[in-house]
Amino acid sequence: MRLIGKKEIEHMAIGAALLGTGGGGDPYIGKLMALQAVEEYGPIKLLSPEEVPDEALVVPSAMMGAPTVMVEKIPNGEEAIAAFKALEEFLGQEIYATMPIEAGGVNSMLPLALAARLGLPVVDADGMGRAFPELQMVTFYLEGVSATPMVLSDEKGNSLLLNTIDSVWAERIARKATIEMGGSVMNAIYPMTGRAMKNSSIHHILTLEEQIGARIEAALKNNKQPINEILELTNGRVLFQGKVMDIDRKTQDGFAKGTAIIEGLGTDLDKSCRLHFQNEHLLAEVDGKAICITPDLIAVLDAETGMPITTEGLRYGARCIVIGMPCDPKWRTEKGIEVAGPGYFGYETKYRPIEELLRKEEV
Amino acid sequence: MRLIGKKEIEHMAIGAALLGTGGGGDPYIGKLMALQAVEEYGPIKLLSPEEVPDEALVVPSAMMGAPTVMVEKIPNGEEAIAAFKALEEFLGQEIYATMPIEAGGVNSMLPLALAARLGLPVVDADGMGRAFPELQMVTFYLEGVSATPMVLSDEKGNSLLLNTIDSVWAERIARKATIEMGGSVMNAIYPMTGRAMKNSSIHHILTLEEQIGARIEAALKNNKQPINEILELTNGRVLFQGKVMDIDRKTQDGFAKGTAIIEGLGTDLDKSCRLHFQNEHLLAEVDGKAICITPDLIAVLDAETGMPITTEGLRYGARCIVIGMPCDPKWRTEKGIEVAGPGYFGYETKYRPIEELLRKEEV
């Protein structure tokens, strides 16, 4: 157990932006909420997964919906509490700790704010090791943990308790309800025992985020480009460097879908990189060849500062570095690829690990 | 209290078709379910509203969604039971009785089937005295009873417990969830005390349905046209007689919306009647003048048999009699007209009671 204060939250937010792989929602609002909660209620207890008792009830907390909506409809914090209270009542058991379902983006920050307000510890783990857009795209699901009973609560005071036959149905029904409830809600979801959490989650991901943030910050202070630090911490590789030349983006079914074309500079001169995104970057191709494929992580960094750029933040002319990072091994199983591989998102490419793709590329 | 068996159910189904005012879903499937349940579990106790203790918990049961979907996705009966059990558990109180929320159409029959299976009595009352398409269009709502907590259950085993800030939000969220759950679900909704039920419901409506059905059946047996019997029981008036000449119907947002044009015959020769419907008939005009307006009831009867024809059943060339019936006085309040008057459905006509419209017509 260690305590998390403002400095740690600031660092985690930077790491969360990187692991958001262009999506997951800008951590900024979540960071402000977490900072304010810590200011008011004091530091947050961060538990290592192994510190959680096997029989304890762990309930992840997450925002569902379009992060772009959340920017205009900022959660007041009461939604997440209402969802937790309703789920606790339904289960008839006290919640021992919370945790993020996704480390990438805004959803890594919101559980921190909730934990501070409720005086609950946060487990240093998540269910993605990155960001993904749908509820069943979590390692909890891969390991057989059910998304329901789950509660959705909105800022108006409406709430919904869902019991579904599987987590894909939970996603379908909750998604439609979320849209009707104004486009974003807070969830209490994937309630599980400490034992199930240890088995199904990605461990120490908040600490990784924090390290990433701290290293980026330190490098920037010394006027150093922090790319190498990032690659080292994430086992990442530079995929491409260049200048954003074309962005084709549309909002469809609540997702920002599209492609970006980056023209090569430096060692990539005369080459062209195409990024395919659906909220998150999901597929990177160089001269038509896939070089990084979901569930492996793709991030676009500002060439100067090394800071992550979201898919919405991509601007014509921006100089950037595209990096790829291997996903957690849980995603590289048959079920993992089925749930969050390229086929699910409608890309024809077959999944191959980034290490393999880059090895071929180099030959 | 009296017992309801097969004969009563057959009669009620005929009355339910009339009060469905062209919509509400064909009572046929609901009737079959009720008959089968009575066959298996014995007759149903029908309670007069005043027989229900003030503190007893009464929970109406209803199908939500497109009745046309229900024809292909027939409820197996377990959905309604699951919804009741989940709501009972949430409220921590046993349900004393059930009742329909709408007497018109299929939703008058389904609570009978549920009651037989659960051994619960049915209250001889509803919340519409007719059929309407949305959850807040009930006299319960007019009297301040909340639609939630409510439970929606589908045939797959998914269920949703809703707690909303008002019944319009319940309608909005539940509607979207219903569509995602396959287009029709069973609800346990508007839980209320016996006292609230007595105050907010339309009393003895199932008995009225039964009387209508019995009288129609008896008339037909004697080769008599039963129109006069119907008018007598419902305080109804003949609005028009003629032949269906044109039907413009489209399915939009799950509703069958459109108009039908009926050319006059007999005393209405050279006149023309236009019916506007959205599942239910909502507005009848003769030669451009409104003669019956929602929430008053409009029904189209087969000119020969007097049997009600649904909006979907309207066919070119069919000879028919259009009748109008005054709605329950609860609907004729300011709030009633706001909730289910012509303005809500997008018609420019202002509501005036059928008695007044016909008086003017006759002058």
XYZ file of C-alpha atoms in Angstrom:
726
model
C 0.000 0.000 0.000
C 1.152 3.472 -0.737
C -0.510 6.852 -0.736
C -1.277 8.752 -3.921
C -1.300 12.534 -3.847
C -1.349 15.318 -6.381
C 2.082 14.679 -7.873
C 1.310 11.035 -8.514
C -2.023 11.959 -10.085
C -0.343 14.453 -12.409
C 2.121 11.795 -13.523
C -0.532 9.130 -13.922
C -2.545 11.447 -16.153
C 0.383 11.745 -18.556
C 0.823 7.981 -18.633
C -2.936 7.573 -19.101
C -2.826 9.770 -22.176
C -0.118 7.564 -23.677
C -1.924 4.298 -22.901
C -5.114 5.867 -24.267
C -3.564 5.222 -27.711
C -5.230 8.306 -29.113
C -8.616 7.632 -27.497
C -10.047 6.809 -24.105
C -10.941 10.430 -23.580
C -8.554 13.177 -22.582
C -7.544 12.454 -18.966
C -7.632 16.179 -18.220
C -11.115 16.431 -16.713
C -10.651 13.212 -14.784
C -7.360 14.536 -13.467
C -9.010 17.742 -12.268
C -11.692 15.729 -10.510
C -9.102 13.481 -8.864
C -6.954 16.456 -7.800
C -9.938 18.229 -6.321
C -11.063 15.113 -4.468
C -7.590 14.610 -3.017
C -7.470 18.253 -2.017
C -10.736 17.833 -0.168
C -10.511 14.305 1.227
C -6.790 13.637 1.431
C -4.528 11.141 -0.356
C -5.731 7.842 -1.852
C -4.582 4.404 -0.802
C -3.151 2.452 -3.727
C -3.162 -1.300 -3.115
C -1.057 -3.797 -4.944
C -3.418 -6.529 -6.279
C -1.927 -9.138 -3.944
C -2.844 -6.991 -0.938
C -6.578 -7.417 -1.611
C -8.215 -10.270 0.358
C -9.500 -13.104 -1.830
C -13.101 -12.704 -0.637
C -13.223 -8.892 -0.758
C -15.625 -7.240 -3.199
C -13.828 -5.160 -5.832
C -15.914 -2.955 -8.135
C -14.349 -1.048 -11.017
C -15.781 2.361 -11.820
C -15.913 3.791 -15.310
C -17.420 6.488 -17.449
C -19.388 5.073 -20.366
C -20.162 7.039 -23.494
C -18.487 9.579 -25.676
C -15.650 11.416 -23.898
C -16.445 14.388 -26.145
C -19.845 14.570 -24.462
C -18.263 14.433 -21.036
C -16.328 17.589 -21.772
C -19.607 19.485 -21.884
C -21.460 17.396 -19.331
C -18.840 17.064 -16.627
C -19.667 14.423 -14.024
C -20.366 15.990 -10.637
C -19.045 12.925 -8.837
C -22.439 12.011 -7.436
C -23.231 9.700 -10.369
C -20.365 7.354 -9.572
C -21.287 7.319 -5.885
C -24.939 6.643 -6.682
C -23.945 3.741 -8.921
C -21.712 2.297 -6.191
C -24.364 2.622 -3.498
C -27.019 1.005 -5.689
C -24.762 -1.911 -6.550
C -23.692 -2.384 -2.945
C -27.337 -2.503 -1.917
C -28.220 -4.968 -4.642
C -25.313 -7.261 -3.763
C -25.827 -6.845 -0.037
C -22.079 -6.581 0.472
C -19.755 -3.706 1.162
C -17.361 -2.714 -1.582
C -13.773 -3.125 -0.445
C -11.953 -1.305 -3.224
C -12.356 0.184 -6.676
C -10.117 0.202 -9.726
C -10.151 1.376 -13.339
C -11.378 -0.905 -16.094
C -9.093 0.904 -18.495
C -5.777 2.542 -17.710
C -5.857 4.577 -20.886
C -7.545 7.952 -20.956
C -10.044 9.521 -18.627
C -11.172 6.230 -17.127
C -7.907 5.792 -15.281
C -8.511 9.038 -13.408
C -12.187 8.820 -12.477
C -11.824 5.884 -10.054
C -9.198 7.922 -8.194
C -11.682 10.753 -7.665
C -14.355 8.296 -6.530
C -11.955 6.498 -4.188
C -10.929 9.755 -2.514
C -14.536 10.769 -1.990
C -15.618 7.406 -0.609
C -12.411 6.746 1.346
C -11.928 3.496 -0.581
C -8.570 2.153 -1.728
C -7.777 1.800 -5.427
C -6.227 -1.387 -6.747
C -3.130 -0.889 -8.884
C -4.586 -2.820 -11.839
C -7.015 -2.504 -14.743
C -8.759 -4.653 -17.333
C -7.126 -3.399 -20.538
C -3.624 -2.093 -19.994
C -4.713 0.515 -22.544
C -8.047 1.957 -23.761
C -10.773 0.216 -25.718
C -14.262 1.360 -26.613
C -16.545 -1.471 -25.453
C -17.450 -3.010 -22.106
C -16.549 -6.576 -22.993
C -13.080 -5.533 -24.178
C -11.483 -6.258 -20.829
C -9.307 -9.032 -19.553
C -11.995 -9.609 -16.887
C -14.269 -10.788 -19.672
C -11.550 -12.976 -21.171
C -11.244 -14.683 -17.785
C -14.983 -15.222 -17.394
C -15.894 -12.376 -15.022
C -19.368 -10.975 -15.766
C -19.945 -7.254 -16.398
C -23.260 -7.519 -14.536
C -24.846 -6.862 -12.145
C -23.848 -3.368 -13.169
C -25.372 0.024 -12.451
C -25.422 3.056 -14.775
C -26.144 6.440 -13.242
C -26.525 9.816 -14.879
C -26.104 13.341 -13.511
C -29.865 13.890 -13.469
C -30.500 11.119 -10.954
C -31.597 8.323 -13.286
C -30.119 4.902 -12.718
C -30.290 1.468 -14.249
C -29.349 -1.892 -12.817
C -28.540 -4.416 -15.499
C -28.481 -8.197 -15.258
C -27.589 -9.737 -18.578
C -26.820 -13.204 -19.834
C -23.366 -12.094 -20.951
C -21.183 -9.014 -21.119
C -21.827 -8.435 -24.810
C -25.525 -7.976 -24.003
C -24.518 -5.669 -21.178
C -22.562 -3.584 -23.681
C -25.432 -3.500 -26.180
C -28.165 -2.516 -23.760
C -26.039 -0.164 -21.680
C -24.779 1.600 -24.804
C -28.286 2.423 -26.013
C -29.368 3.506 -22.543
C -26.271 5.695 -22.238
C -27.047 7.508 -25.470
C -30.595 8.155 -24.280
C -29.360 9.294 -20.876
C -27.438 12.107 -22.539
C -24.378 10.434 -23.992
C -22.326 9.702 -20.895
C -22.979 7.968 -17.593
C -20.970 6.523 -14.726
C -20.906 2.760 -14.208
C -20.303 0.431 -11.314
C -19.358 -2.663 -13.295
C -17.647 -6.063 -13.261
C -18.105 -6.625 -9.526
C -15.707 -9.383 -8.539
C -13.902 -11.034 -5.683
C -10.341 -10.175 -4.835
C -9.423 -13.596 -6.157
C -11.050 -12.995 -9.539
C -9.470 -9.549 -9.723
C -5.985 -10.983 -9.166
C -6.545 -13.603 -11.820
C -8.174 -11.447 -14.475
C -6.616 -7.991 -14.218
C -3.469 -6.397 -15.556
C -1.306 -5.706 -12.525
C 0.611 -2.560 -11.574
C -0.661 -0.577 -14.513
C -1.249 2.620 -12.497
C 2.318 2.478 -11.275
C 3.476 2.070 -14.869
C 1.434 5.122 -15.881
C 2.965 7.074 -13.066
C 6.487 6.077 -14.062
C 5.811 7.051 -17.661
C 4.518 10.442 -16.548
C 7.401 11.036 -14.171
C 9.993 10.142 -16.795
C 8.363 12.319 -19.451
C 8.209 15.216 -17.030
C 11.809 14.820 -15.948
C 13.024 14.620 -19.530
C 11.091 17.745 -20.519
C 12.556 19.613 -17.541
C 16.016 18.798 -18.838
C 15.004 19.793 -22.366
C 15.339 16.188 -23.448
C 13.045 14.410 -25.850
C 11.441 11.685 -23.667
C 10.762 9.173 -26.439
C 13.501 6.811 -25.368
C 12.211 6.743 -21.808
C 8.765 5.849 -23.071
C 10.063 3.093 -25.321
C 12.071 1.639 -22.498
C 9.159 1.575 -20.027
C 6.658 0.124 -22.501
C 8.925 -2.115 -24.599
C 7.840 0.150 -27.409
C 9.271 0.746 -30.853
C 9.234 3.731 -33.135
C 6.994 2.889 -36.091
C 7.192 6.078 -38.107
C 8.074 9.722 -38.056
C 6.557 12.368 -40.223
C 4.005 15.074 -40.747
C 0.214 14.701 -40.659
C -1.021 15.303 -44.215
C -4.594 14.147 -44.309
C -7.265 13.314 -41.788
C -10.540 11.691 -42.637
C -12.684 11.560 -39.551
C -16.386 11.139 -38.926
C -18.472 10.588 -35.841
C -20.524 7.445 -36.241
C -22.497 5.547 -33.569
C -20.795 7.716 -30.983
C -17.313 6.813 -32.217
C -14.746 9.019 -33.893
C -13.865 6.793 -36.826
C -11.387 7.495 -39.565
C -7.875 7.447 -40.928
C -4.897 9.767 -40.817
C -2.107 9.885 -43.362
C 1.365 10.828 -42.215
C 4.076 11.585 -44.735
C 7.541 10.471 -43.780
C 10.396 12.688 -42.693
C 13.986 11.871 -41.750
C 14.640 8.140 -42.069
C 11.058 7.677 -43.274
C 11.318 10.177 -46.111
C 9.249 9.196 -49.169
C 7.272 6.713 -47.086
C 3.709 7.096 -45.989
C 1.952 5.867 -42.875
C -1.781 5.350 -42.607
C -3.364 5.174 -39.170
C -6.839 3.677 -38.772
C -8.705 4.728 -35.678
C -12.064 4.203 -33.946
C -11.615 6.432 -30.918
C -8.325 4.568 -30.372
C -5.621 3.969 -32.988
C -6.150 0.405 -34.055
C -4.015 -0.241 -37.102
C -0.848 1.368 -38.469
C 0.306 0.678 -42.019
C 3.462 1.894 -43.725
C 3.315 1.896 -47.509
C 0.323 -0.427 -47.287
C 1.913 -2.952 -44.924
C 0.588 -3.413 -41.403
C 3.225 -2.682 -38.800
C 1.166 -2.529 -35.628
C -2.280 -4.067 -35.090
C -4.801 -3.958 -32.242
C -4.707 -5.160 -29.444
C -1.073 -3.978 -29.611
C -0.857 -0.299 -28.756
C -0.308 2.560 -31.174
C 0.387 6.076 -29.928
C 1.124 9.289 -31.769
C 3.531 11.601 -29.972
C 4.339 15.223 -30.607
C 7.769 15.113 -32.276
C 9.055 17.909 -30.123
C 7.656 17.307 -26.644
C 6.984 13.572 -26.819
C 3.506 14.221 -25.411
C 0.735 11.938 -26.692
C -1.725 13.366 -29.250
C -5.306 12.090 -29.276
C -7.074 11.150 -32.507
C -9.157 14.290 -32.085
C -6.003 16.320 -31.537
C -4.384 15.266 -34.829
C -3.891 18.393 -36.937
C -2.752 18.898 -40.477
C 0.933 19.635 -40.566
C 1.692 18.355 -37.066
C 5.083 16.705 -36.809
C 4.814 13.468 -34.931
C 6.344 10.176 -34.021
C 4.212 7.052 -34.159
C 5.163 4.375 -31.696
C 3.931 0.829 -31.177
C 3.887 -1.087 -27.897
C 3.127 -4.749 -27.265
C -0.161 -5.406 -25.474
C -0.482 -7.512 -22.351
C -0.106 -11.260 -23.088
C -3.738 -11.811 -21.981
C -4.798 -10.089 -25.199
C -2.703 -12.358 -27.377
C -4.864 -15.386 -26.754
C -7.429 -16.641 -29.262
C -10.262 -15.111 -27.246
C -8.342 -11.876 -26.777
C -7.884 -11.486 -30.529
C -11.517 -12.363 -31.145
C -12.690 -9.704 -28.667
C -10.328 -6.854 -29.558
C -8.376 -7.896 -32.630
C -8.585 -6.282 -36.069
C -11.439 -8.529 -37.244
C -13.775 -7.244 -34.549
C -13.225 -3.683 -35.721
C -13.823 -4.592 -39.353
C -10.230 -4.562 -40.618
C -9.229 -7.387 -42.933
C -5.678 -7.625 -41.633
C -4.974 -10.651 -39.447
C -3.400 -9.968 -36.080
C 0.291 -10.510 -35.743
C 2.350 -9.279 -32.787
C 4.270 -6.073 -33.324
C 7.570 -7.834 -32.654
C 6.916 -10.194 -35.545
C 5.724 -7.464 -37.917
C 8.756 -5.315 -37.283
C 11.127 -8.249 -37.631
C 9.684 -8.960 -41.076
C 9.833 -5.300 -41.942
C 13.516 -5.179 -41.176
C 14.482 -8.206 -43.251
C -64.032 -10.981 -6.057
C -65.075 -13.264 -8.842
C -63.350 -15.971 -10.829
C -62.364 -15.529 -14.446
C -62.260 -18.551 -16.707
C -62.026 -19.220 -20.408
C -65.363 -17.736 -21.394
C -64.643 -14.463 -19.605
C -61.205 -14.295 -21.224
C -62.708 -14.815 -24.685
C -65.149 -11.978 -24.062
C -62.520 -9.669 -22.589
C -60.344 -10.195 -25.648
C -63.127 -8.888 -27.894
C -63.622 -5.854 -25.675
C -59.865 -5.321 -25.567
C -59.752 -5.168 -29.352
C -62.421 -2.448 -29.320
C -60.707 -0.393 -26.608
C -57.411 -0.856 -28.478
C -58.796 1.802 -30.872
C -56.997 0.208 -33.767
C -53.722 -0.323 -31.908
C -52.511 -1.789 -28.673
C -51.557 -4.988 -30.412
C -53.925 -7.731 -31.426
C -55.164 -9.349 -28.200
C -55.051 -12.755 -29.894
C -51.649 -13.953 -28.650
C -52.301 -12.580 -25.196
C -55.626 -14.376 -25.159
C -54.000 -17.661 -26.080
C -51.455 -17.204 -23.306
C -54.187 -16.407 -20.788
C -56.329 -19.357 -21.894
C -53.407 -21.716 -21.646
C -52.463 -20.418 -18.210
C -56.024 -20.844 -16.960
C -56.122 -24.354 -18.415
C -52.989 -25.205 -16.511
C -53.355 -23.267 -13.261
C -57.111 -22.771 -12.912
C -59.294 -19.664 -12.915
C -58.070 -16.174 -12.003
C -59.345 -14.080 -9.121
C -60.622 -10.723 -10.314
C -60.725 -8.138 -7.529
C -62.763 -4.991 -7.557
C -60.397 -2.061 -6.793
C -62.064 -1.407 -3.448
C -61.288 -4.975 -2.342
C -57.544 -4.288 -2.387
C -56.091 -3.291 1.011
C -54.699 0.245 1.097
C -51.189 -0.870 2.012
C -50.995 -3.802 -0.412
C -48.428 -3.659 -3.221
C -50.017 -3.653 -6.668
C -47.764 -4.023 -9.707
C -49.098 -3.721 -13.245
C -47.557 -5.949 -15.882
C -47.192 -4.948 -19.506
C -45.510 -5.797 -22.741
C -43.379 -2.945 -24.046
C -42.383 -2.610 -27.667
C -43.861 -3.246 -31.053
C -46.770 -5.712 -30.951
C -45.776 -6.697 -34.491
C -42.480 -7.941 -33.069
C -44.294 -9.881 -30.378
C -46.111 -11.883 -33.015
C -42.791 -13.385 -34.060
C -41.139 -13.351 -30.656
C -43.931 -14.690 -28.488
C -43.304 -14.211 -24.767
C -42.777 -17.541 -23.024
C -44.282 -16.200 -19.818
C -40.995 -16.408 -17.934
C -40.073 -12.798 -18.782
C -43.028 -11.383 -16.886
C -42.352 -13.637 -13.910
C -38.667 -12.697 -13.889
C -39.585 -9.006 -13.937
C -42.000 -9.482 -11.035
C -39.524 -11.460 -8.965
C -36.766 -8.903 -9.526
C -39.026 -6.013 -8.557
C -40.326 -7.848 -5.494
C -36.751 -8.454 -4.384
C -35.765 -4.855 -4.954
C -38.761 -3.521 -3.042
C -38.470 -6.131 -0.315
C -42.230 -6.574 -0.327
C -44.517 -9.229 -1.698
C -46.713 -8.259 -4.619
C -50.378 -8.559 -3.679
C -51.980 -8.254 -7.098
C -51.327 -7.334 -10.692
C -53.380 -5.410 -13.251
C -53.108 -4.122 -16.805
C -51.742 -0.656 -17.512
C -53.852 -0.561 -20.653
C -57.171 -2.263 -21.228
C -56.870 -1.904 -24.988
C -55.127 -4.570 -27.015
C -52.740 -7.298 -25.997
C -51.759 -5.662 -22.724
C -55.141 -6.356 -21.189
C -54.589 -10.073 -21.661
C -50.985 -10.568 -20.591
C -51.536 -9.725 -16.899
C -54.228 -12.429 -16.847
C -51.735 -15.029 -18.010
C -49.198 -13.849 -15.450
C -51.758 -13.816 -12.648
C -52.818 -17.390 -13.387
C -49.228 -18.601 -13.399
C -48.307 -16.814 -10.168
C -51.626 -17.427 -8.411
C -52.061 -13.668 -7.961
C -55.370 -11.827 -8.248
C -55.935 -9.267 -10.996
C -57.463 -5.903 -10.159
C -60.410 -4.901 -12.342
C -58.821 -1.607 -13.388
C -56.217 -0.140 -15.731
C -54.357 3.113 -16.338
C -55.760 4.129 -19.726
C -59.258 2.832 -20.307
C -58.001 2.325 -23.837
C -54.585 1.863 -25.507
C -51.763 4.371 -25.815
C -48.198 3.947 -27.026
C -46.040 5.396 -24.242
C -45.374 4.560 -20.606
C -46.276 7.936 -19.169
C -49.654 7.918 -20.948
C -51.453 6.475 -17.957
C -53.763 7.931 -15.375
C -51.252 6.685 -12.760
C -48.830 9.270 -14.100
C -51.504 11.979 -14.098
C -52.050 11.251 -10.406
C -48.357 11.359 -9.542
C -47.536 7.647 -9.351
C -43.994 6.907 -10.586
C -43.318 4.352 -13.325
C -40.160 3.336 -11.503
C -38.720 1.328 -9.922
C -39.551 -0.798 -12.916
C -38.016 -3.946 -14.338
C -37.756 -4.912 -18.012
C -37.061 -8.559 -18.831
C -36.493 -10.220 -22.176
C -36.927 -13.820 -23.276
C -33.182 -14.380 -23.321
C -32.773 -13.764 -19.613
C -31.582 -10.145 -19.644
C -33.164 -7.754 -17.205
C -32.966 -4.092 -16.305
C -34.073 -2.296 -13.183
C -34.759 1.358 -13.800
C -34.923 4.196 -11.298
C -35.625 7.469 -13.018
C -36.394 10.994 -11.932
C -39.744 10.861 -13.722
C -41.839 8.599 -15.886
C -40.944 10.388 -19.108
C -37.298 9.456 -18.507
C -38.438 5.909 -17.777
C -40.193 5.851 -21.150
C -37.162 7.241 -22.981
C -34.576 4.922 -21.497
C -36.782 1.835 -21.438
C -37.795 2.393 -25.069
C -34.204 2.395 -26.277
C -33.323 -0.612 -24.151
C -36.390 -2.461 -25.459
C -35.359 -1.927 -29.059
C -31.885 -3.240 -28.282
C -33.322 -6.214 -26.384
C -35.069 -7.368 -29.541
C -38.052 -5.070 -29.864
C -40.320 -6.339 -27.125
C -39.915 -7.017 -23.411
C -42.125 -7.588 -20.399
C -42.291 -4.924 -17.689
C -43.136 -4.843 -14.023
C -44.008 -1.176 -13.753
C -45.780 1.537 -11.737
C -45.569 -0.316 -8.433
C -48.072 1.324 -6.085
C -50.050 0.894 -2.943
C -53.649 -0.215 -3.005
C -54.536 3.320 -2.005
C -52.694 4.862 -4.953
C -54.210 2.305 -7.296
C -57.732 3.164 -6.173
C -57.058 6.850 -6.632
C -55.236 6.739 -9.951
C -56.746 3.885 -11.954
C -59.782 3.515 -14.184
C -62.096 1.163 -12.357
C -64.026 -1.867 -13.637
C -62.541 -1.662 -17.092
C -61.998 -5.424 -17.426
C -65.648 -5.996 -16.591
C -66.598 -3.456 -19.234
C -64.432 -5.283 -21.786
C -66.088 -8.522 -20.857
C -69.573 -7.045 -21.225
C -68.686 -5.621 -24.620
C -67.392 -9.000 -25.753
C -70.401 -10.862 -24.397
C -72.850 -8.500 -26.072
C -71.040 -8.631 -29.405
C -70.962 -12.405 -29.269
C -74.637 -12.685 -28.366
C -75.676 -10.306 -31.134
C -73.633 -12.191 -33.717
C -75.202 -15.472 -32.625
C -78.595 -13.960 -33.347
C -77.374 -12.598 -36.685
C -77.715 -9.088 -35.343
C -75.304 -6.245 -35.973
C -73.897 -5.479 -32.491
C -73.113 -1.795 -33.078
C -75.955 -0.548 -30.928
C -74.868 -2.703 -28.025
C -71.358 -1.301 -28.282
C -72.558 2.282 -28.433
C -74.755 1.733 -25.412
C -71.996 0.218 -23.283
C -69.382 2.826 -24.195
C -71.566 5.934 -24.594
C -70.271 5.870 -28.128
C -71.540 7.545 -31.294
C -71.308 6.570 -34.921
C -68.920 9.007 -36.596
C -68.990 7.742 -40.163
C -69.820 4.850 -42.413
C -68.146 4.057 -45.650
C -65.516 2.169 -47.597
C -61.743 2.345 -47.109
C -60.314 4.032 -50.201
C -56.753 4.926 -49.386
C -54.237 3.984 -46.740
C -50.934 5.703 -46.237
C -48.972 3.870 -43.614
C -45.317 3.733 -42.665
C -43.406 2.240 -39.795
C -41.374 4.917 -38.062
C -39.598 4.731 -34.692
C -41.400 1.466 -34.073
C -44.827 3.012 -34.687
C -47.262 2.364 -37.512
C -48.024 5.952 -38.497
C -50.328 7.122 -41.212
C -53.766 8.061 -42.426
C -56.711 6.244 -43.928
C -59.362 7.766 -46.151
C -62.874 6.379 -46.006
C -65.437 7.397 -48.603
C -68.951 7.743 -47.339
C -71.837 5.390 -47.993
C -75.481 5.538 -46.951
C -76.168 8.669 -44.942
C -72.557 9.720 -45.413
C -72.611 9.498 -49.218
C -70.383 12.113 -50.889
C -68.586 12.765 -47.636
C -65.071 11.686 -46.816
C -63.490 10.726 -43.506
C -59.785 10.888 -42.779
C -58.376 8.881 -39.873
C -54.975 9.749 -38.463
C -53.246 6.968 -36.567
C -50.009 6.266 -34.717
C -50.585 2.650 -33.735
C -53.914 3.860 -32.311
C -56.484 5.991 -34.143
C -55.940 9.463 -32.767
C -57.929 11.871 -34.896
C -60.985 11.520 -37.123
C -61.967 14.268 -39.555
C -65.009 14.417 -41.819
C -64.674 16.731 -44.801
C -61.742 18.385 -43.039
C -63.485 18.949 -39.702
C -62.327 17.122 -36.584
C -65.095 14.993 -35.110
C -63.200 12.887 -32.584
C -59.817 13.677 -31.042
C -57.443 11.800 -28.737
C -57.711 11.037 -25.811
C -61.300 10.280 -26.844
C -61.527 6.852 -28.449
C -61.914 6.104 -32.143
C -62.602 2.580 -33.370
C -63.192 1.180 -36.824
C -65.675 -1.683 -36.961
C -66.378 -4.143 -39.713
C -69.742 -2.965 -41.135
C -71.073 -6.478 -41.254
C -69.877 -8.155 -38.073
C -69.240 -5.124 -35.874
C -65.849 -6.579 -34.980
C -63.032 -4.040 -34.439
C -60.426 -3.657 -37.191
C -56.867 -2.702 -36.242
C -54.940 -0.010 -38.115
C -52.829 -2.803 -39.606
C -55.970 -4.667 -40.590
C -57.447 -1.778 -42.612
C -57.770 -2.935 -46.211
C -58.725 -1.141 -49.382
C -62.408 -1.576 -50.110
C -63.358 -2.709 -46.615
C -66.804 -1.490 -45.564
C -66.655 -0.104 -42.090
C -68.301 1.976 -39.427
C -66.186 4.467 -37.494
C -67.307 5.093 -33.954
C -66.167 7.547 -31.311
C -66.310 7.053 -27.546
C -65.657 9.540 -24.748
C -62.483 8.887 -22.772
C -62.363 8.636 -18.986
C -62.756 12.050 -17.297
C -59.209 11.726 -15.881
C -57.939 12.318 -19.419
C -59.938 15.485 -19.863
C -57.857 17.459 -17.404
C -55.176 19.924 -18.459
C -52.437 17.416 -17.639
C -54.326 14.626 -19.367
C -54.571 16.614 -22.595
C -50.924 17.616 -22.328
C -49.868 13.975 -21.952
C -52.113 12.316 -24.535
C -53.913 15.068 -26.421
C -53.495 15.908 -30.112
C -50.612 18.324 -29.495
C -48.402 15.612 -28.028
C -48.841 13.542 -31.182
C -48.070 16.472 -33.455
C -51.579 17.319 -34.659
C -52.493 20.976 -34.808
C -56.116 20.433 -33.822
C -56.984 21.491 -30.294
C -58.727 18.925 -28.140
C -62.453 19.225 -27.747
C -64.646 16.485 -26.273
C -66.463 14.323 -28.778
C -69.849 15.367 -27.339
C -69.065 18.982 -28.124
C -67.710 18.264 -31.607
C -70.731 16.230 -32.587
C -73.144 18.788 -31.178
C -71.564 21.431 -33.377
C -71.621 19.081 -36.306
C -75.314 18.570 -35.923
C -76.231 22.242 -35.726
